[in-house]
XYZ file of C-alpha atoms in Angstrom:
268
model
C -10.576 -11.581 -49.872
C -7.205 -12.632 -51.258
C -5.318 -15.882 -51.580
C -3.764 -17.243 -48.392
C -0.485 -19.140 -48.355
C -0.182 -20.895 -44.998
C 3.412 -21.926 -45.457
C 4.860 -25.036 -43.768
C 2.832 -27.046 -41.283
C 3.665 -26.160 -37.647
C 5.889 -28.611 -35.838
C 3.860 -30.947 -33.675
C 0.543 -30.535 -35.498
C 0.717 -33.872 -37.302
C 1.341 -35.774 -34.079
C -1.644 -34.026 -32.480
C -3.811 -34.773 -35.500
C -3.101 -38.490 -35.398
C -3.915 -38.757 -31.698
C -7.043 -36.594 -31.852
C -8.503 -38.175 -34.983
C -8.127 -41.619 -33.439
C -9.853 -40.391 -30.279
C -12.710 -38.733 -32.185
C -13.131 -41.732 -34.492
C -13.998 -43.835 -31.454
C -16.633 -41.297 -30.409
C -17.988 -40.964 -33.943
C -18.816 -44.665 -34.066
C -21.522 -43.976 -31.473
C -22.694 -40.500 -32.524
C -21.388 -37.374 -34.299
C -18.858 -35.628 -32.019
C -20.092 -32.564 -30.141
C -18.288 -29.251 -29.681
C -17.074 -30.182 -26.202
C -15.364 -33.286 -27.616
C -12.815 -31.383 -29.697
C -10.828 -29.446 -27.124
C -8.568 -26.735 -28.505
C -5.301 -28.410 -29.442
C -5.666 -27.014 -32.979
C -4.808 -23.643 -31.437
C -1.169 -24.650 -31.814
C -1.589 -23.243 -35.340
C -2.924 -19.820 -34.323
C 0.324 -17.840 -34.401
C 1.517 -19.449 -37.661
C -1.793 -18.680 -39.384
C -1.882 -15.140 -38.012
C 1.588 -14.433 -39.372
C 0.990 -16.204 -42.690
C -2.091 -14.043 -43.307
C -0.252 -10.821 -42.533
C -2.258 -10.389 -39.319
C -5.493 -9.968 -41.241
C -8.760 -11.928 -41.274
C -8.794 -14.589 -43.986
C -12.253 -13.463 -45.125
C -12.827 -9.727 -44.639
C -9.125 -8.694 -44.546
C -9.531 -6.512 -41.497
C -6.346 -6.026 -39.508
C -6.122 -8.257 -36.426
C -3.475 -6.858 -34.118
C -4.077 -9.287 -31.271
C -3.517 -12.998 -31.331
C -6.553 -14.113 -29.314
C -8.874 -14.300 -32.326
C -10.194 -17.466 -33.933
C -8.677 -20.482 -35.614
C -11.306 -21.024 -38.292
C -12.208 -24.406 -39.767
C -13.121 -23.877 -43.419
C -15.040 -27.147 -43.388
C -16.853 -26.890 -40.025
C -15.789 -29.460 -37.464
C -19.011 -30.030 -35.435
C -21.992 -29.323 -37.677
C -22.158 -28.257 -41.313
C -25.248 -26.565 -42.748
C -24.979 -27.624 -46.385
C -28.483 -26.669 -47.513
C -31.165 -28.580 -49.408
C -31.990 -30.872 -46.490
C -28.572 -32.531 -46.459
C -27.124 -34.210 -43.340
C -25.577 -31.767 -40.889
C -22.696 -33.752 -39.384
C -19.403 -31.873 -39.431
C -15.949 -32.711 -40.758
C -14.588 -33.847 -37.396
C -11.575 -35.640 -38.932
C -10.351 -32.328 -40.441
C -10.325 -30.387 -37.153
C -6.521 -30.666 -36.923
C -5.728 -30.728 -40.661
C -3.443 -27.861 -41.691
C -5.158 -27.387 -45.073
C -8.521 -26.822 -43.344
C -7.372 -24.164 -40.861
C -7.423 -20.382 -41.245
C -7.292 -17.335 -38.969
C -10.478 -15.261 -38.828
C -11.976 -12.355 -36.946
C -14.883 -13.153 -34.571
C -17.352 -11.230 -36.724
C -16.712 -13.334 -39.825
C -16.300 -16.616 -37.974
C -18.783 -16.529 -35.088
C -21.460 -14.126 -36.302
C -21.693 -14.892 -39.987
C -20.012 -18.025 -41.350
C -20.619 -20.104 -38.209
C -21.322 -23.656 -39.437
C -22.477 -22.724 -42.922
C -20.937 -24.762 -45.725
C -23.286 -24.753 -48.746
C -22.656 -27.253 -51.500
C -23.539 -26.997 -55.172
C -26.709 -28.741 -56.334
C -26.032 -32.406 -56.987
C -22.769 -32.402 -55.033
C -22.067 -35.408 -52.830
C -20.778 -35.019 -49.266
C -17.148 -35.825 -48.492
C -17.058 -39.245 -46.791
C -15.703 -39.365 -43.239
C -11.959 -39.776 -43.110
C -11.390 -38.630 -46.701
C -9.328 -35.683 -47.841
C -11.176 -32.761 -49.451
C -12.495 -31.924 -51.883
C -13.316 -35.473 -52.977
C -16.803 -35.516 -54.527
C -17.802 -32.222 -52.910
C -18.322 -29.005 -54.830
C -18.178 -26.256 -52.246
C -19.852 -22.964 -53.049
C -17.913 -20.899 -50.517
C -14.580 -19.635 -51.774
C -11.629 -21.068 -49.879
C -8.997 -18.301 -49.664
C -6.322 -20.992 -49.488
C -7.774 -23.051 -52.334
C -7.040 -23.249 -56.030
C -9.387 -20.404 -56.982
C -8.291 -16.795 -56.734
C -10.991 -14.976 -54.711
C -10.472 -11.862 -56.838
C -11.822 -13.819 -59.817
C -15.152 -14.126 -58.000
C -15.498 -10.947 -55.908
C -15.082 -7.391 -57.137
C -15.269 -4.047 -55.327
C -17.174 -1.352 -57.194
C -17.869 2.291 -56.312
C -21.352 3.359 -55.289
C -22.257 7.029 -55.214
C -25.204 8.869 -53.704
C -25.665 12.605 -54.097
C -24.253 14.478 -51.138
C -22.788 11.361 -49.511
C -19.339 9.874 -49.269
C -18.445 7.382 -51.994
C -18.828 3.752 -50.945
C -17.076 0.658 -52.221
C -19.249 -2.446 -52.271
C -18.247 -6.083 -52.930
C -20.242 -7.734 -55.717
C -20.003 -10.985 -57.675
C -17.459 -10.470 -60.426
C -18.963 -11.381 -63.766
C -22.042 -12.742 -62.020
C -20.039 -15.445 -60.208
C -22.456 -17.601 -58.211
C -19.739 -18.539 -55.756
C -18.757 -14.917 -55.308
C -22.359 -13.907 -54.636
C -22.921 -16.723 -52.144
C -19.635 -16.067 -50.346
C -20.556 -12.407 -49.913
C -23.979 -13.424 -48.587
C -22.717 -16.033 -46.112
C -19.841 -13.961 -44.737
C -21.791 -10.687 -44.974
C -18.825 -9.025 -46.641
C -21.142 -6.117 -47.475
C -22.259 -5.545 -43.868
C -22.508 -1.838 -42.954
C -19.550 -1.813 -40.561
C -17.290 -3.293 -43.215
C -18.553 -0.965 -45.934
C -17.661 1.931 -43.642
C -14.186 0.488 -43.146
C -13.787 0.038 -46.893
C -14.690 3.678 -47.477
C -12.310 4.877 -44.785
C -9.489 2.787 -46.238
C -10.016 4.275 -49.682
C -10.387 7.877 -48.533
C -7.598 7.755 -45.927
C -5.013 5.793 -47.875
C -5.773 4.716 -51.434
C -7.050 8.077 -52.684
C -3.727 9.732 -51.840
C -1.922 7.369 -54.213
C -4.600 7.655 -56.904
C -4.180 11.428 -56.844
C -0.385 11.207 -57.050
C -0.530 8.826 -60.021
C -3.090 10.980 -61.817
C -0.952 14.083 -61.346
C 2.083 12.247 -62.677
C 0.135 11.067 -65.739
C -1.124 14.606 -66.322
C 2.480 15.874 -66.200
C 3.361 13.324 -68.868
C 6.601 12.164 -67.250
C 6.905 8.380 -67.418
C 9.563 8.253 -64.706
C 7.348 10.098 -62.250
C 4.368 7.924 -63.177
C 6.377 4.752 -62.550
C 7.686 6.100 -59.242
C 4.180 7.030 -58.031
C 2.878 3.622 -59.104
C 5.637 1.751 -57.267
C 4.971 3.797 -54.144
C 1.292 2.863 -54.278
C 2.015 -0.837 -54.683
C 4.540 -0.876 -51.821
C 2.092 0.764 -49.436
C -1.205 -0.816 -50.476
C 0.080 -4.370 -50.885
C 2.408 -4.404 -47.911
C 2.098 -7.837 -46.314
C 0.300 -6.582 -43.200
C -1.860 -4.055 -44.999
C -5.624 -4.478 -44.702
C -8.066 -4.688 -47.617
C -5.585 -5.524 -50.378
C -8.318 -6.892 -52.663
C -10.165 -3.592 -52.308
C -7.007 -1.602 -53.075
C -6.421 -3.740 -56.164
C -9.902 -3.011 -57.499
C -9.680 0.708 -56.750
C -6.457 0.967 -58.744
C -7.961 -1.143 -61.530
C -11.019 1.122 -61.602
C -9.083 4.383 -61.810
C -6.306 3.056 -64.055
C -7.857 0.400 -66.332
C -5.724 -1.951 -68.466
C -5.464 0.409 -71.440
C -4.034 3.172 -69.232
C -1.624 0.773 -67.560
C -0.417 -0.497 -70.932
C 0.162 3.053 -72.116
C 2.436 3.803 -69.163
C 3.973 0.373 -68.730
C 2.341 -0.271 -65.367
C 1.662 -3.732 -63.977
C -1.061 -4.565 -61.474
C -0.534 -8.041 -60.097
C -3.125 -9.636 -57.856
C -2.156 -9.608 -54.188
């Protein structure tokens, strides 16, 4: 998972938000709005989000080459499972709020995150109509929030004799939020772990080998050229699994090696 910059709000979204929030507020006075009450006018944001995220899922970073996938509500609109016996009403007033919308693959959104939105112990729930975060302390990492997901989630190699090397996401430095985000989104699910391994073996390893060979040759110009080539390819805007690529490079070429050769590894 990497940071997401949505860019400017799509034209027309604010007008839709004002109308829809007023409509839902009337319903909410009687009972919490149900899924059928929302419609799908927030889908006006789908193309903008898809492009802003480089056509990748906001959570798992898989490539999404078709536009029919999901507009994801970070704070769930209908019901929110916050844990610890808390109320389960959703954040209906944020269903058309630009800062609450992301683009996600069906596996992350529908199968795993669903309506889960755990809060830290002792955290109060955001009052209806208020802007987040307010008094809430969300445990899930918001890829468009203030925190850099890479500070909380790290990919590490896992080796078994006679088997292909795997790269597994773990909580960086024991981050509780990183651990919980991995658990909720199932970022270590087998299908994804397979994709991670394929990405490393099919693409990243080629650049790691080229950089190593350049370092072995001792020519700084060749090292810098190989490094720049890796960064251009692995952190291309539409490239999948950029957080994984970052951690693979960091693993094979730790800070002391990068300092020696004047190499910079910025977070994607």
